[in-house]
C-alpha cells in the first residue's frame, strides 16, 4: 500500500454468524453485507473470545484473552491495558468511536480515542454522558426513557420502536459516522469504530422495518432431541433472569426471530449509507465487520449469550482489504476477535510486539500463512467458569458449575446435536482437546481454572428454585418509582 490505509471497524451487538444471506441464510435480506462478502473475505468459523459484551470487547480492544486481561464477564474493563486505539493513535491515526463501547464502569473513557459520540444501551441515567439521549431531547423525544426498547419483563418480548426511523439509534450511529467522514482531515488516516447496539434485545425496529419479516415466514428454533443435556448452568441461569424459563411458545419465538432479523436488515441498510459516504476513500480503507457474540434465539430452548454453543459463540467476520487479492473468498480456519488487534496493527504497517501469542493477523490467515488450528473462549471464572477450545473438526467445552464436559464432532454433526464426550470411541480426541485447553491455562498460571493438570473443582453455585420467581432481572429507569408514585391511588397497594 502506498500509504497507511484508513480503518473502518463496524461492530454489531449479539449478531449470530448465520444471519447473512450470502453465507447461506435464505430467510434474511442483507444486500450490503452480501456485497462485502462478494468483494472481501468471509471467515466462516469465527468465535468470540467471550460470549458476553464487556469481556468480548475488552479482549478485542486489548488483544489479550479474558483469563489474562481480568475481564471474563460484564465486569470492569481493563482500561489500564494498551488498546488498539492507542496504538493507532500513536501511529498518527485520527481515532473516533461511535455508539456502544461498553467501557465499564467509565462509559466516557477515551482509551485511545481522539473523540467519541457516546451512547450506551439501556435506560436514561442521571449524571452519565450519553450523546444519543441528548440528541433525543433536542429533537422532542426526551420523554422516551428506554429508547432501545423496554427491558425487565419485556426484555425478550418483540416490540415496536418508540422512535421513528430517522431518530432511531441505528440511524443515529450511521449519521454520526457519515458526519465524521465528511468533516475529517483527509491528510491523516482514520480509525473509525462504528458500534451498533442492535440486534441486542429488546428486539425493536422502527416503522416500516418492524414489518419486514413476519412470524409465519420464520422457521421454528432448533430443539434437537435431548437438547437439555447440552445445556450448562449458564443457560439455565440466563433463561431465568430473562423471563424465559416458564414454558415454550413457538409462535412467540418465531416473532422474536422476525424482529431480530429486522434489526439486522436495518443495520445493513445504514451500513450501506456509511459505505456510500466513504466514496473513493473505500479504495484505501480496510473494512472489518463483526459482532461481539451471538444470540441463542430459542435454539436449545435457550436465550441470550454466555454459552459456547454455536448460536452464541460463533459470530460473523467479514474483511475487505484494499486491493483484495481473492474477492469472495471464504475461509473456514478458526479465527477470533483476538485477531482484530494484530490485523489492524499490521494493516497500519506497524512492527510491534503483540500483546498475546493467541492473536493472529487475519491478512496472513487470508493468504494461507498461518498455522493456527484452534481458538478459545471463556465466560465467568471460578465456580461459574465456562471454557471452550474449537478447531475445524472438534469443539470441547468444560463447565465448572456443572463439573461436566462436552465434545462436538463438527465433521459429522455441525449443528451440535450430540455430546460425544461419553463415547469411548472419542476417548483419545476428548483427552487431546481437554489437555490442550488445560495446558494453556497452566502455561499462564491461571489457577482459577486448573490445578495439578486437572480442572479445578468447586462447590456448585446455587440455582433459583425452578418453580419460583427469584433471580428475575429488573432494568428500569432509576426514576421510574417516582413516576409511578405520581399515579396516586393506582400505585398504592
Short mmCIF file of C-alpha atoms in Angstrom, two decimals:
data_model
loop_
_atom_site.label_atom_id
_atom_site.label_comp_id
_atom_site.label_asym_id
_atom_site.label_seq_id
_atom_site.Cartn_x
_atom_site.Cartn_y
_atom_site.Cartn_z
CA UNK A 1 0.00 0.00 0.00
CA UNK A 2 1.33 3.42 -0.89
CA UNK A 3 0.15 4.96 2.39
CA UNK A 4 -1.40 3.88 5.64
CA UNK A 5 -4.95 2.72 4.92
CA UNK A 6 -7.97 4.04 6.73
CA UNK A 7 -9.60 1.51 9.02
CA UNK A 8 -13.38 1.20 9.36
CA UNK A 9 -14.32 -1.16 12.17
CA UNK A 10 -18.04 -2.00 12.28
CA UNK A 11 -19.34 -4.00 15.23
CA UNK A 12 -22.88 -5.07 15.97
CA UNK A 13 -24.07 -6.48 19.28
CA UNK A 14 -25.35 -10.03 19.67
CA UNK A 15 -25.42 -10.97 15.96
CA UNK A 16 -25.24 -14.68 15.17
CA UNK A 17 -22.92 -15.98 12.47
CA UNK A 18 -25.85 -17.41 10.46
CA UNK A 19 -27.58 -14.10 9.70
CA UNK A 20 -26.13 -13.20 6.30
CA UNK A 21 -27.93 -14.20 3.12
CA UNK A 22 -24.76 -14.61 1.04
CA UNK A 23 -23.46 -17.10 3.60
CA UNK A 24 -26.46 -19.38 3.38
CA UNK A 25 -29.42 -17.90 5.27
CA UNK A 26 -32.23 -17.55 2.72
CA UNK A 27 -34.67 -16.20 5.32
CA UNK A 28 -32.85 -12.90 5.80
CA UNK A 29 -32.19 -9.97 3.44
CA UNK A 30 -28.76 -8.38 3.79
CA UNK A 31 -27.73 -6.90 0.42
CA UNK A 32 -24.95 -4.66 1.77
CA UNK A 33 -23.34 -7.44 3.79
CA UNK A 34 -23.77 -9.74 0.80
CA UNK A 35 -21.78 -7.24 -1.25
CA UNK A 36 -18.99 -7.19 1.34
CA UNK A 37 -18.89 -10.99 1.26
CA UNK A 38 -18.62 -10.94 -2.53
CA UNK A 39 -15.88 -8.31 -2.56
CA UNK A 40 -13.92 -9.38 0.51
CA UNK A 41 -13.22 -12.43 2.65
CA UNK A 42 -15.72 -14.11 4.95
CA UNK A 43 -14.26 -16.02 7.89
CA UNK A 44 -16.96 -18.61 8.41
CA UNK A 45 -15.54 -20.15 11.57
CA UNK A 46 -15.10 -17.10 13.81
CA UNK A 47 -15.60 -17.41 17.57
CA UNK A 48 -15.88 -14.74 20.20
CA UNK A 49 -13.18 -14.91 22.92
CA UNK A 50 -16.03 -14.45 25.41
CA UNK A 51 -19.78 -14.70 24.70
CA UNK A 52 -20.72 -11.62 26.72
CA UNK A 53 -20.48 -7.91 25.90
CA UNK A 54 -17.82 -6.32 28.13
CA UNK A 55 -15.47 -9.32 28.10
CA UNK A 56 -15.68 -9.76 24.32
CA UNK A 57 -14.95 -6.09 23.69
CA UNK A 58 -12.14 -5.98 26.25
CA UNK A 59 -10.41 -8.90 24.55
CA UNK A 60 -10.91 -7.33 21.12
CA UNK A 61 -9.53 -3.94 22.13
CA UNK A 62 -6.50 -5.23 24.06
CA UNK A 63 -5.79 -8.35 22.03
CA UNK A 64 -5.47 -10.20 25.37
CA UNK A 65 -7.75 -13.14 26.29
CA UNK A 66 -10.11 -12.89 29.29
CA UNK A 67 -8.10 -15.03 31.69
CA UNK A 68 -5.15 -12.64 31.31
CA UNK A 69 -6.87 -9.25 30.99
CA UNK A 70 -9.04 -9.77 34.07
CA UNK A 71 -12.40 -9.34 32.33
CA UNK A 72 -14.31 -12.59 31.84
CA UNK A 73 -17.84 -11.27 32.26
CA UNK A 74 -19.67 -7.94 32.34
CA UNK A 75 -17.28 -6.73 34.99
CA UNK A 76 -14.69 -3.92 34.92
CA UNK A 77 -12.93 -3.24 31.61
CA UNK A 78 -9.09 -3.43 31.70
CA UNK A 79 -8.74 0.28 30.96
CA UNK A 80 -5.13 0.26 32.15
CA UNK A 81 -4.05 -2.01 29.31
CA UNK A 82 -2.94 -0.71 25.94
CA UNK A 83 -5.76 -0.57 23.41
CA UNK A 84 -5.59 -0.86 19.64
CA UNK A 85 -6.89 2.72 19.53
CA UNK A 86 -3.86 3.91 21.50
CA UNK A 87 -1.52 2.01 19.18
CA UNK A 88 -3.07 3.56 16.08
CA UNK A 89 -3.29 7.00 17.70
CA UNK A 90 0.48 6.94 18.34
CA UNK A 91 0.99 5.93 14.70
CA UNK A 92 -0.75 9.11 13.52
CA UNK A 93 -4.30 7.85 13.04
CA UNK A 94 -7.28 10.07 13.77
CA UNK A 95 -9.29 7.82 16.08
CA UNK A 96 -13.03 8.21 16.59
CA UNK A 97 -15.61 5.97 18.25
CA UNK A 98 -19.38 5.96 17.78
CA UNK A 99 -22.02 4.11 19.78
CA UNK A 100 -21.73 1.25 22.23
CA UNK A 101 -18.23 0.61 23.59
CA UNK A 102 -19.22 -0.81 26.98
CA UNK A 103 -16.19 0.63 28.80
CA UNK A 104 -17.19 -0.43 32.29
CA UNK A 105 -17.66 1.40 34.63
CA UNK A 106 -16.28 4.53 32.92
CA UNK A 107 -18.65 4.84 29.97
CA UNK A 108 -16.99 8.06 28.80
CA UNK A 109 -13.39 6.76 28.87
CA UNK A 110 -11.39 7.65 25.76
CA UNK A 111 -8.89 4.72 25.87
CA UNK A 112 -7.07 5.98 22.77
CA UNK A 113 -9.94 7.74 21.00
CA UNK A 114 -9.35 11.34 19.95
CA UNK A 115 -13.11 11.83 20.10
CA UNK A 116 -16.31 9.86 20.71
CA UNK A 117 -20.04 10.03 20.07
CA UNK A 118 -21.08 8.28 23.26
CA UNK A 119 -24.14 6.11 23.55
CA UNK A 120 -24.71 3.02 25.66
CA UNK A 121 -27.75 0.78 25.86
CA UNK A 122 -30.45 0.80 28.49
CA UNK A 123 -32.49 3.40 30.34
CA UNK A 124 -31.55 7.03 30.86
CA UNK A 125 -29.18 7.58 33.79
CA UNK A 126 -28.67 10.86 35.59
CA UNK A 127 -25.13 12.24 35.61
CA UNK A 128 -23.90 9.98 32.82
CA UNK A 129 -22.88 11.31 29.43
CA UNK A 130 -24.96 9.91 26.60
CA UNK A 131 -24.87 11.91 23.37
CA UNK A 132 -27.77 9.96 21.89
CA UNK A 133 -30.03 10.80 24.82
CA UNK A 134 -29.07 14.46 24.45
CA UNK A 135 -29.90 14.24 20.75
CA UNK A 136 -33.33 12.80 21.52
CA UNK A 137 -34.05 15.61 23.98
CA UNK A 138 -33.09 18.20 21.38
CA UNK A 139 -35.46 16.59 18.86
CA UNK A 140 -38.56 16.27 21.01
CA UNK A 141 -38.10 12.70 22.31
CA UNK A 142 -36.80 13.45 25.80
CA UNK A 143 -39.77 11.61 27.28
CA UNK A 144 -38.57 8.25 25.94
CA UNK A 145 -36.89 6.66 28.97
CA UNK A 146 -35.75 3.44 27.27
CA UNK A 147 -35.03 4.40 23.64
CA UNK A 148 -33.58 0.99 22.67
CA UNK A 149 -36.67 -0.84 23.93
CA UNK A 150 -38.31 -1.81 27.22
CA UNK A 151 -36.40 -4.30 29.36
CA UNK A 152 -37.21 -6.26 32.55
CA UNK A 153 -40.37 -8.32 31.80
CA UNK A 154 -40.30 -7.06 28.19
CA UNK A 155 -36.63 -7.91 27.56
CA UNK A 156 -37.42 -10.71 25.10
CA UNK A 157 -40.86 -9.54 24.02
CA UNK A 158 -40.81 -8.22 20.42
CA UNK A 159 -41.93 -4.60 20.41
CA UNK A 160 -42.25 -1.65 18.06
CA UNK A 161 -39.71 1.13 18.42
CA UNK A 162 -40.79 4.21 20.34
CA UNK A 163 -38.83 6.26 17.79
CA UNK A 164 -39.28 6.91 14.06
CA UNK A 165 -36.66 5.58 11.70
CA UNK A 166 -34.92 8.95 11.27
CA UNK A 167 -34.28 9.19 15.03
CA UNK A 168 -33.65 5.53 15.82
CA UNK A 169 -30.30 4.69 17.42
CA UNK A 170 -29.19 2.66 14.39
CA UNK A 171 -29.76 5.69 12.17
CA UNK A 172 -28.05 7.96 14.68
CA UNK A 173 -24.90 5.80 14.66
CA UNK A 174 -24.79 5.86 10.86
CA UNK A 175 -25.43 9.63 10.77
CA UNK A 176 -22.54 10.27 13.17
CA UNK A 177 -20.25 8.07 11.05
CA UNK A 178 -21.22 9.96 7.91
CA UNK A 179 -20.62 13.29 9.67
CA UNK A 180 -17.16 12.12 10.71
CA UNK A 181 -16.26 11.00 7.19
CA UNK A 182 -17.37 14.31 5.68
CA UNK A 183 -15.67 16.55 8.23
CA UNK A 184 -12.38 14.79 8.94
CA UNK A 185 -8.95 15.94 7.84
CA UNK A 186 -8.23 13.82 4.77
CA UNK A 187 -4.48 14.32 5.21
CA UNK A 188 -4.50 11.83 8.10
CA UNK A 189 -5.56 8.19 8.02
CA UNK A 190 -8.53 7.45 10.24
CA UNK A 191 -9.62 4.67 12.54
CA UNK A 192 -13.40 4.77 12.87
CA UNK A 193 -15.10 2.30 15.18
CA UNK A 194 -18.81 2.33 14.38
CA UNK A 195 -20.63 0.29 17.00
CA UNK A 196 -24.34 -0.54 16.75
CA UNK A 197 -26.35 -1.62 19.81
CA UNK A 198 -28.69 -3.85 17.81
CA UNK A 199 -29.64 -6.63 17.30
CA UNK A 200 -29.14 -6.88 21.08
CA UNK A 201 -32.56 -7.30 22.74
CA UNK A 202 -35.10 -5.87 23.14
CA UNK A 203 -35.87 -6.71 19.52
CA UNK A 204 -37.39 -3.47 18.25
CA UNK A 205 -37.20 -1.63 14.93
CA UNK A 206 -38.95 1.47 13.61
CA UNK A 207 -41.85 1.50 11.15
CA UNK A 208 -41.87 0.04 8.50
CA UNK A 209 -38.82 -2.12 9.27
CA UNK A 210 -40.70 -3.81 12.10
CA UNK A 211 -42.95 -5.47 9.49
CA UNK A 212 -40.20 -6.51 7.09
CA UNK A 213 -40.33 -10.10 8.36
CA UNK A 214 -43.37 -11.96 9.65
CA UNK A 215 -43.52 -14.75 12.20
CA UNK A 216 -45.37 -17.04 9.78
CA UNK A 217 -42.36 -16.95 7.44
CA UNK A 218 -39.82 -17.91 10.11
CA UNK A 219 -38.60 -21.40 10.81
CA UNK A 220 -39.02 -22.55 14.42
CA UNK A 221 -35.96 -22.69 16.70
CA UNK A 222 -33.73 -25.76 16.69
CA UNK A 223 -34.51 -28.02 19.64
CA UNK A 224 -32.77 -31.31 18.87
CA UNK A 225 -33.81 -34.44 20.71
CA UNK A 226 -32.23 -34.50 24.16
CA UNK A 227 -31.10 -30.86 23.89
CA UNK A 228 -31.46 -30.42 27.66
CA UNK A 229 -28.28 -32.50 28.07
CA UNK A 230 -26.34 -29.93 26.03
CA UNK A 231 -27.12 -27.03 28.36
CA UNK A 232 -24.84 -25.66 31.06
CA UNK A 233 -25.58 -23.81 34.30
CA UNK A 234 -25.26 -20.53 32.37
CA UNK A 235 -28.12 -21.45 30.01
CA UNK A 236 -30.49 -22.10 32.90
CA UNK A 237 -29.31 -19.01 34.77
CA UNK A 238 -29.93 -16.76 31.77
CA UNK A 239 -33.29 -18.26 30.91
CA UNK A 240 -34.44 -17.45 34.45
CA UNK A 241 -33.38 -13.82 34.68
CA UNK A 242 -34.52 -13.13 31.11
CA UNK A 243 -38.06 -14.36 31.96
CA UNK A 244 -37.82 -17.28 29.53
CA UNK A 245 -37.93 -20.46 31.66
CA UNK A 246 -41.67 -20.85 32.22
CA UNK A 247 -42.71 -22.67 29.09
CA UNK A 248 -42.30 -22.87 25.33
CA UNK A 249 -44.26 -20.72 22.86
CA UNK A 250 -43.13 -21.42 19.29
CA UNK A 251 -45.01 -18.59 17.64
CA UNK A 252 -43.67 -16.06 20.12
CA UNK A 253 -40.14 -17.22 19.38
CA UNK A 254 -40.74 -17.04 15.63
CA UNK A 255 -41.96 -13.48 16.17
CA UNK A 256 -38.76 -12.74 18.09
CA UNK A 257 -36.77 -14.12 15.19
CA UNK A 258 -38.63 -11.93 12.70
CA UNK A 259 -37.95 -8.83 14.78
CA UNK A 260 -34.32 -9.86 15.35
CA UNK A 261 -33.84 -10.15 11.58
CA UNK A 262 -35.47 -6.73 11.11
CA UNK A 263 -32.85 -5.20 13.43
CA UNK A 264 -30.08 -6.72 11.30
CA UNK A 265 -31.60 -5.61 7.99
CA UNK A 266 -31.96 -2.07 9.35
CA UNK A 267 -28.27 -2.12 10.30
CA UNK A 268 -27.47 -3.46 6.83
CA UNK A 269 -29.32 -0.54 5.23
CA UNK A 270 -27.47 2.00 7.37
CA UNK A 271 -24.13 0.29 6.75
CA UNK A 272 -24.81 0.94 3.07
CA UNK A 273 -25.18 4.64 3.82
CA UNK A 274 -21.80 4.66 5.59
CA UNK A 275 -20.04 2.85 2.75
CA UNK A 276 -21.56 5.25 0.24
CA UNK A 277 -20.22 8.18 2.29
CA UNK A 278 -16.72 6.70 2.04
CA UNK A 279 -16.79 7.42 -1.68
CA UNK A 280 -13.45 6.91 -3.40
CA UNK A 281 -11.77 6.53 0.01
CA UNK A 282 -13.07 2.98 0.08
CA UNK A 283 -10.16 2.05 -2.21
CA UNK A 284 -7.74 2.82 0.63
CA UNK A 285 -9.87 1.65 3.56
CA UNK A 286 -9.65 -1.66 5.39
CA UNK A 287 -13.18 -2.63 6.46
CA UNK A 288 -13.82 -5.22 9.15
CA UNK A 289 -17.40 -6.16 10.06
CA UNK A 290 -18.15 -8.38 13.04
CA UNK A 291 -20.14 -8.73 16.28
CA UNK A 292 -19.18 -9.23 19.91
CA UNK A 293 -21.12 -12.51 20.33
CA UNK A 294 -24.29 -14.23 19.13
CA UNK A 295 -27.78 -14.94 20.46
CA UNK A 296 -29.47 -18.28 21.22
CA UNK A 297 -32.87 -17.04 19.97
CA UNK A 298 -34.75 -20.07 21.29
CA UNK A 299 -32.35 -22.69 19.94
CA UNK A 300 -31.85 -25.45 22.53
CA UNK A 301 -34.73 -23.84 24.43
CA UNK A 302 -32.37 -21.00 25.41
CA UNK A 303 -31.97 -17.25 25.08
CA UNK A 304 -29.13 -14.75 25.36
CA UNK A 305 -25.42 -15.47 25.17
CA UNK A 306 -22.99 -16.83 27.83
CA UNK A 307 -22.79 -20.26 26.26
CA UNK A 308 -20.33 -21.98 23.92
CA UNK A 309 -22.99 -23.43 21.64
CA UNK A 310 -22.68 -22.04 18.11
CA UNK A 311 -25.66 -19.63 18.12
CA UNK A 312 -23.97 -17.60 20.88
CA UNK A 313 -20.27 -18.36 20.41
CA UNK A 314 -19.92 -18.02 16.62
CA UNK A 315 -20.08 -14.60 15.00
CA UNK A 316 -19.82 -13.09 11.52
CA UNK A 317 -16.47 -11.69 10.43
CA UNK A 318 -16.01 -10.12 7.00
CA UNK A 319 -12.76 -8.44 5.96
CA UNK A 320 -12.43 -6.19 2.94
CA UNK A 321 -8.85 -5.03 2.42
CA UNK A 322 -7.70 -2.54 -0.22
CA UNK A 323 -6.83 -4.35 -3.44
CA UNK A 324 -8.29 -7.62 -2.17
CA UNK A 325 -6.44 -10.42 -3.95
CA UNK A 326 -9.20 -13.02 -3.83
CA UNK A 327 -12.64 -11.37 -3.67
CA UNK A 328 -15.40 -13.67 -2.50
CA UNK A 329 -13.03 -15.94 -0.59
CA UNK A 330 -14.46 -17.92 2.31
CA UNK A 331 -12.12 -19.28 4.96
CA UNK A 332 -13.14 -21.92 7.47
CA UNK A 333 -9.98 -21.82 9.57
CA UNK A 334 -10.89 -20.95 13.17
CA UNK A 335 -10.41 -17.25 13.95
CA UNK A 336 -11.28 -14.99 16.87
CA UNK A 337 -11.85 -11.39 17.85
CA UNK A 338 -8.37 -11.64 19.39
CA UNK A 339 -7.20 -11.37 15.77
CA UNK A 340 -8.57 -7.85 15.36
CA UNK A 341 -5.70 -6.12 17.22
CA UNK A 342 -2.87 -7.72 15.20
CA UNK A 343 -4.80 -7.27 11.94
CA UNK A 344 -5.25 -3.53 12.42
CA UNK A 345 -1.65 -3.09 13.59
CA UNK A 346 -0.35 -4.97 10.54
CA UNK A 347 -2.62 -3.07 8.16
CA UNK A 348 -1.19 0.18 9.52
CA UNK A 349 2.32 -1.11 8.76
CA UNK A 350 3.34 -1.25 12.42
CA UNK A 351 6.08 -3.59 13.62
CA UNK A 352 5.19 -4.01 17.29
CA UNK A 353 5.25 -6.72 19.91
CA UNK A 354 1.77 -8.19 20.02
CA UNK A 355 0.03 -8.28 23.41
CA UNK A 356 -0.71 -12.01 23.16
CA UNK A 357 0.56 -15.01 21.24
CA UNK A 358 -3.04 -16.11 20.68
CA UNK A 359 -3.98 -13.38 18.21
CA UNK A 360 -3.10 -13.66 14.51
CA UNK A 361 -3.17 -11.29 11.57
CA UNK A 362 -6.27 -12.10 9.53
CA UNK A 363 -4.45 -10.90 6.41
CA UNK A 364 -1.91 -13.68 6.97
CA UNK A 365 -4.67 -16.23 7.51
CA UNK A 366 -6.34 -14.95 4.34
CA UNK A 367 -3.07 -15.52 2.46
CA UNK A 368 -2.66 -19.02 3.91
CA UNK A 369 0.36 -18.07 6.02
CA UNK A 370 -0.95 -19.07 9.45
CA UNK A 371 -0.58 -22.48 11.08
CA UNK A 372 -3.03 -21.92 13.91
CA UNK A 373 -5.50 -24.77 14.41
CA UNK A 374 -7.56 -23.80 17.47
CA UNK A 375 -9.17 -20.81 19.17
CA UNK A 376 -10.51 -20.49 22.70
CA UNK A 377 -13.30 -18.78 24.59
CA UNK A 378 -14.30 -18.22 28.19
CA UNK A 379 -17.10 -16.68 30.24
CA UNK A 380 -17.05 -16.42 34.01
CA UNK A 381 -14.41 -17.61 36.45
CA UNK A 382 -14.09 -19.91 39.42
CA UNK A 383 -17.19 -21.96 40.18
CA UNK A 384 -19.06 -20.48 37.19
CA UNK A 385 -16.21 -20.65 34.68
CA UNK A 386 -17.18 -21.95 31.23
CA UNK A 387 -14.33 -22.73 28.84
CA UNK A 388 -14.04 -23.75 25.19
CA UNK A 389 -11.45 -24.75 22.60
CA UNK A 390 -12.52 -25.22 18.98
CA UNK A 391 -10.93 -26.20 15.70
CA UNK A 392 -12.31 -27.04 12.28
CA UNK A 393 -13.33 -30.55 13.32
CA UNK A 394 -13.84 -30.63 17.07
CA UNK A 395 -15.13 -28.39 19.85
CA UNK A 396 -14.54 -29.09 23.53
CA UNK A 397 -16.35 -27.33 26.40
CA UNK A 398 -15.95 -27.57 30.17
CA UNK A 399 -18.32 -26.08 32.75
CA UNK A 400 -17.02 -25.73 36.32
CA UNK A 401 -20.54 -25.10 37.60
CA UNK A 402 -21.75 -28.43 36.19
CA UNK A 403 -18.45 -30.35 36.51
CA UNK A 404 -19.23 -31.53 33.03
CA UNK A 405 -17.56 -31.59 29.63
CA UNK A 406 -18.90 -31.72 26.10
CA UNK A 407 -17.26 -32.77 22.86
CA UNK A 408 -18.84 -31.93 19.50
CA UNK A 409 -17.69 -33.60 16.30
CA UNK A 410 -18.26 -30.82 13.76
CA UNK A 411 -17.37 -33.12 10.86
CA UNK A 412 -20.49 -35.26 11.26
CA UNK A 413 -22.59 -33.01 13.49
CA UNK A 414 -22.04 -29.34 12.55
CA UNK A 415 -25.37 -28.41 14.18
CA UNK A 416 -24.11 -29.63 17.59
CA UNK A 417 -26.89 -32.06 18.45
CA UNK A 418 -24.90 -34.75 20.29
CA UNK A 419 -22.31 -34.79 23.07
CA UNK A 420 -19.63 -37.31 22.17
CA UNK A 421 -17.78 -36.94 25.49
CA UNK A 422 -19.29 -40.17 26.81
CA UNK A 423 -18.44 -42.22 23.71
CA UNK A 424 -15.42 -44.48 24.21
CA UNK A 425 -14.52 -44.20 20.51
CA UNK A 426 -13.84 -40.49 21.12
CA UNK A 427 -11.77 -41.01 24.26
CA UNK A 428 -8.47 -40.06 22.60
CA UNK A 429 -9.87 -36.94 20.91
CA UNK A 430 -11.60 -35.88 24.11
CA UNK A 431 -8.38 -36.22 26.09
CA UNK A 432 -6.36 -34.33 23.48
CA UNK A 433 -8.75 -31.38 23.40
CA UNK A 434 -9.03 -31.27 27.19
CA UNK A 435 -5.24 -31.41 27.61
CA UNK A 436 -4.71 -28.59 25.10
CA UNK A 437 -7.04 -26.27 26.98
CA UNK A 438 -5.74 -27.18 30.44
CA UNK A 439 -2.13 -26.77 29.27
CA UNK A 440 -2.94 -23.29 28.00
CA UNK A 441 -4.21 -22.20 31.41
CA UNK A 442 -1.31 -23.90 33.22
CA UNK A 443 1.18 -22.09 30.97
CA UNK A 444 -0.34 -18.78 32.02
CA UNK A 445 -0.62 -19.70 35.71
CA UNK A 446 -4.39 -19.38 35.67
CA UNK A 447 -5.21 -21.44 38.75
CA UNK A 448 -8.83 -20.26 38.90
CA UNK A 449 -9.48 -22.85 36.20
CA UNK A 450 -6.88 -25.59 36.64
CA UNK A 451 -4.99 -27.29 39.42
CA UNK A 452 -2.31 -30.00 39.15
CA UNK A 453 -3.02 -30.67 35.50
CA UNK A 454 -6.77 -31.10 36.00
CA UNK A 455 -9.84 -28.89 36.03
CA UNK A 456 -10.15 -27.25 39.42
CA UNK A 457 -13.23 -28.44 41.28
CA UNK A 458 -15.61 -26.12 43.09
CA UNK A 459 -18.79 -26.44 45.06
CA UNK A 460 -21.57 -25.92 42.51
CA UNK A 461 -23.25 -22.50 42.57
CA UNK A 462 -26.75 -22.13 43.90
CA UNK A 463 -29.59 -22.06 41.42
CA UNK A 464 -33.04 -20.50 41.90
CA UNK A 465 -35.98 -22.78 42.60
CA UNK A 466 -37.40 -23.71 39.14
CA UNK A 467 -40.92 -23.17 40.47
CA UNK A 468 -40.24 -19.71 41.90
CA UNK A 469 -39.58 -16.18 40.67
CA UNK A 470 -36.27 -15.48 42.40
CA UNK A 471 -33.43 -14.38 40.12
CA UNK A 472 -35.54 -12.28 37.76
CA UNK A 473 -33.74 -9.21 36.39
CA UNK A 474 -35.13 -5.66 36.62
CA UNK A 475 -33.54 -2.95 34.45
CA UNK A 476 -35.79 0.08 34.83
CA UNK A 477 -35.07 3.81 34.61
CA UNK A 478 -33.89 4.94 38.10
CA UNK A 479 -36.69 7.48 38.42
CA UNK A 480 -39.47 5.02 37.48
CA UNK A 481 -40.66 4.69 41.13
CA UNK A 482 -41.08 8.46 41.26
CA UNK A 483 -43.18 8.38 38.10
CA UNK A 484 -45.31 5.54 39.45
CA UNK A 485 -45.88 7.23 42.81
CA UNK A 486 -47.30 10.22 40.91
CA UNK A 487 -50.14 7.92 39.80
CA UNK A 488 -51.52 8.13 43.33
CA UNK A 489 -54.21 5.51 44.07
CA UNK A 490 -53.25 3.49 41.01
CA UNK A 491 -49.81 2.89 42.53
CA UNK A 492 -50.79 2.48 46.20
CA UNK A 493 -51.13 -1.07 47.41
#
